[in-house]
PDB file of C-alpha atoms in Angstrom:
ATOM      1  CA  UNK S   1       6.579  10.165 -71.175  1.00 51.00           C
ATOM      2  CA  UNK S   2       4.647  10.635 -67.941  1.00 64.00           C
ATOM      3  CA  UNK S   3       6.226  11.539 -64.625  1.00 81.00           C
ATOM      4  CA  UNK S   4       6.483   8.927 -61.900  1.00 88.00           C
ATOM      5  CA  UNK S   5       5.386   9.579 -58.331  1.00 92.00           C
ATOM      6  CA  UNK S   6       5.395   7.513 -55.169  1.00 92.00           C
ATOM      7  CA  UNK S   7       2.169   6.739 -53.316  1.00 93.00           C
ATOM      8  CA  UNK S   8       2.023   9.136 -50.356  1.00 94.00           C
ATOM      9  CA  UNK S   9       4.245  11.720 -52.047  1.00 95.00           C
ATOM     10  CA  UNK S  10       3.226  15.371 -51.891  1.00 96.00           C
ATOM     11  CA  UNK S  11       2.674  16.993 -55.277  1.00 96.00           C
ATOM     12  CA  UNK S  12       1.871  20.542 -56.422  1.00 97.00           C
ATOM     13  CA  UNK S  13      -0.475  21.673 -59.207  1.00 96.00           C
ATOM     14  CA  UNK S  14       1.560  23.497 -61.874  1.00 96.00           C
ATOM     15  CA  UNK S  15      -1.231  24.009 -64.443  1.00 95.00           C
ATOM     16  CA  UNK S  16      -4.996  23.586 -64.418  1.00 95.00           C
ATOM     17  CA  UNK S  17      -6.571  20.969 -66.691  1.00 94.00           C
ATOM     18  CA  UNK S  18      -9.731  21.842 -68.672  1.00 95.00           C
ATOM     19  CA  UNK S  19     -11.776  19.957 -66.039  1.00 95.00           C
ATOM     20  CA  UNK S  20     -11.217  17.661 -63.045  1.00 95.00           C
ATOM     21  CA  UNK S  21     -12.583  14.154 -62.672  1.00 95.00           C
ATOM     22  CA  UNK S  22     -13.369  12.935 -59.159  1.00 95.00           C
ATOM     23  CA  UNK S  23     -11.736   9.691 -58.034  1.00 93.00           C
ATOM     24  CA  UNK S  24     -15.033   8.337 -56.685  1.00 91.00           C
ATOM     25  CA  UNK S  25     -16.497   4.940 -57.649  1.00 90.00           C
ATOM     26  CA  UNK S  26     -19.009   6.965 -59.710  1.00 93.00           C
ATOM     27  CA  UNK S  27     -16.729   9.740 -61.095  1.00 91.00           C
ATOM     28  CA  UNK S  28     -18.064  13.211 -61.831  1.00 96.00           C
ATOM     29  CA  UNK S  29     -16.563  16.078 -63.800  1.00 96.00           C
ATOM     30  CA  UNK S  30     -15.809  19.251 -61.873  1.00 95.00           C
ATOM     31  CA  UNK S  31     -14.646  22.691 -63.025  1.00 94.00           C
ATOM     32  CA  UNK S  32     -10.886  23.238 -62.840  1.00 92.00           C
ATOM     33  CA  UNK S  33     -11.186  26.013 -60.236  1.00 91.00           C
ATOM     34  CA  UNK S  34     -11.887  23.442 -57.494  1.00 94.00           C
ATOM     35  CA  UNK S  35      -8.090  23.393 -57.019  1.00 95.00           C
ATOM     36  CA  UNK S  36      -5.693  26.303 -57.446  1.00 95.00           C
ATOM     37  CA  UNK S  37      -2.303  26.482 -59.148  1.00 95.00           C
ATOM     38  CA  UNK S  38       0.291  25.863 -56.447  1.00 95.00           C
ATOM     39  CA  UNK S  39      -2.074  23.833 -54.246  1.00 96.00           C
ATOM     40  CA  UNK S  40      -0.479  20.750 -52.755  1.00 96.00           C
ATOM     41  CA  UNK S  41      -2.013  17.300 -52.456  1.00 96.00           C
ATOM     42  CA  UNK S  42      -1.049  13.721 -51.642  1.00 97.00           C
ATOM     43  CA  UNK S  43      -0.744  10.964 -54.254  1.00 96.00           C
ATOM     44  CA  UNK S  44      -3.208   8.213 -53.342  1.00 96.00           C
ATOM     45  CA  UNK S  45      -3.089   5.843 -56.321  1.00 95.00           C
ATOM     46  CA  UNK S  46      -1.858   5.390 -59.895  1.00 94.00           C
ATOM     47  CA  UNK S  47      -4.212   4.887 -62.840  1.00 92.00           C
ATOM     48  CA  UNK S  48      -3.545   3.875 -66.458  1.00 90.00           C
ATOM     49  CA  UNK S  49      -2.655   6.524 -69.010  1.00 88.00           C
ATOM     50  CA  UNK S  50      -0.460   8.661 -66.753  1.00 87.00           C
ATOM     51  CA  UNK S  51      -3.286   9.640 -64.391  1.00 93.00           C
ATOM     52  CA  UNK S  52      -2.825   9.901 -60.642  1.00 95.00           C
ATOM     53  CA  UNK S  53      -5.392   9.957 -57.885  1.00 96.00           C
ATOM     54  CA  UNK S  54      -4.447  12.970 -55.736  1.00 97.00           C
ATOM     55  CA  UNK S  55      -6.138  14.022 -52.465  1.00 97.00           C
ATOM     56  CA  UNK S  56      -6.557  17.781 -52.128  1.00 96.00           C
ATOM     57  CA  UNK S  57      -8.386  19.725 -49.417  1.00 94.00           C
ATOM     58  CA  UNK S  58     -11.576  19.869 -51.514  1.00 93.00           C
ATOM     59  CA  UNK S  59     -11.576  16.228 -52.642  1.00 94.00           C
ATOM     60  CA  UNK S  60      -9.675  13.471 -54.418  1.00 96.00           C
ATOM     61  CA  UNK S  61      -9.293  13.873 -58.177  1.00 97.00           C
ATOM     62  CA  UNK S  62      -7.771  12.016 -61.116  1.00 96.00           C
ATOM     63  CA  UNK S  63      -5.175  14.315 -62.606  1.00 96.00           C
ATOM     64  CA  UNK S  64      -2.768  13.842 -65.502  1.00 94.00           C
ATOM     65  CA  UNK S  65       0.909  13.831 -64.590  1.00 92.00           C
ATOM     66  CA  UNK S  66       1.561  16.834 -66.886  1.00 94.00           C
ATOM     67  CA  UNK S  67      -0.407  19.065 -64.486  1.00 95.00           C
ATOM     68  CA  UNK S  68       1.481  18.126 -61.289  1.00 96.00           C
ATOM     69  CA  UNK S  69       5.040  17.990 -60.003  1.00 95.00           C
ATOM     70  CA  UNK S  70       6.704  16.631 -56.872  1.00 94.00           C
ATOM     71  CA  UNK S  71       7.150  19.268 -54.171  1.00 90.00           C
ATOM     72  CA  UNK S  72      10.697  18.152 -53.330  1.00 75.00           C
ATOM     73  CA  UNK S  73      13.192  17.239 -56.016  1.00 52.00           C
ATOM     74  CA  UNK S  74      15.110  14.802 -53.795  1.00 47.00           C
ATOM     75  CA  UNK S  75      14.314  11.107 -54.048  1.00 49.00           C
ATOM     76  CA  UNK S  76      15.207  10.461 -50.415  1.00 48.00           C
ATOM     77  CA  UNK S  77      12.775   8.507 -48.235  1.00 49.00           C
ATOM     78  CA  UNK S  78      10.900  10.467 -45.553  1.00 48.00           C
ATOM     79  CA  UNK S  79      12.951  11.316 -42.480  1.00 44.00           C
ATOM     80  CA  UNK S  80      12.644   9.087 -39.421  1.00 45.00           C
ATOM     81  CA  UNK S  81      14.046  11.719 -37.055  1.00 42.00           C
ATOM     82  CA  UNK S  82      10.580  12.202 -35.564  1.00 44.00           C
ATOM     83  CA  UNK S  83      10.639   8.643 -34.193  1.00 46.00           C
ATOM     84  CA  UNK S  84      11.539   8.264 -30.542  1.00 52.00           C
ATOM     85  CA  UNK S  85      14.915   6.649 -29.974  1.00 54.00           C
ATOM     86  CA  UNK S  86      15.031   3.935 -27.272  1.00 54.00           C
ATOM     87  CA  UNK S  87      16.809   4.857 -24.057  1.00 55.00           C
ATOM     88  CA  UNK S  88      19.195   2.517 -22.301  1.00 55.00           C
ATOM     89  CA  UNK S  89      16.469   1.578 -19.811  1.00 55.00           C
ATOM     90  CA  UNK S  90      14.238   0.428 -22.698  1.00 54.00           C
ATOM     91  CA  UNK S  91      16.872  -1.895 -24.168  1.00 57.00           C
ATOM     92  CA  UNK S  92      16.955  -5.410 -22.704  1.00 61.00           C
ATOM     93  CA  UNK S  93      20.507  -6.371 -21.770  1.00 59.00           C
ATOM     94  CA  UNK S  94      21.513  -9.701 -20.258  1.00 62.00           C
ATOM     95  CA  UNK S  95      22.731  -9.548 -16.652  1.00 63.00           C
ATOM     96  CA  UNK S  96      26.484  -9.397 -16.143  1.00 67.00           C
ATOM     97  CA  UNK S  97      28.081 -12.627 -14.859  1.00 65.00           C
ATOM     98  CA  UNK S  98      31.527 -13.468 -13.581  1.00 70.00           C
ATOM     99  CA  UNK S  99      33.812 -16.032 -15.209  1.00 69.00           C
ATOM    100  CA  UNK S 100      32.531 -18.730 -12.844  1.00 70.00           C
ATOM    101  CA  UNK S 101      28.923 -18.044 -13.906  1.00 65.00           C
ATOM    102  CA  UNK S 102      27.773 -16.308 -10.724  1.00 64.00           C
ATOM    103  CA  UNK S 103      26.001 -12.945 -11.006  1.00 65.00           C
TER     104      UNK S 103
END
């Protein structure tokens, strides 16, 4: 059974395949030393047969799921703590009115 990854997830090479196949429209075979064991890449797409398109620093390659693993074992979505929180001046609040309707 092949491992499942999420598009955009960071993965790490745990073993080198006999060769690498580029994920180009006209694929080419490359030697396995184009990537190193432990190198991290980003999952770009899923292909039939347990292959994943992974973007590394030296290119995007089709790699079998047996040669990669997720870098974090948690299945939590990415943190949103880097997003700016709105301040009270950025939040639209209706003007306060008295019981008789006057401001």
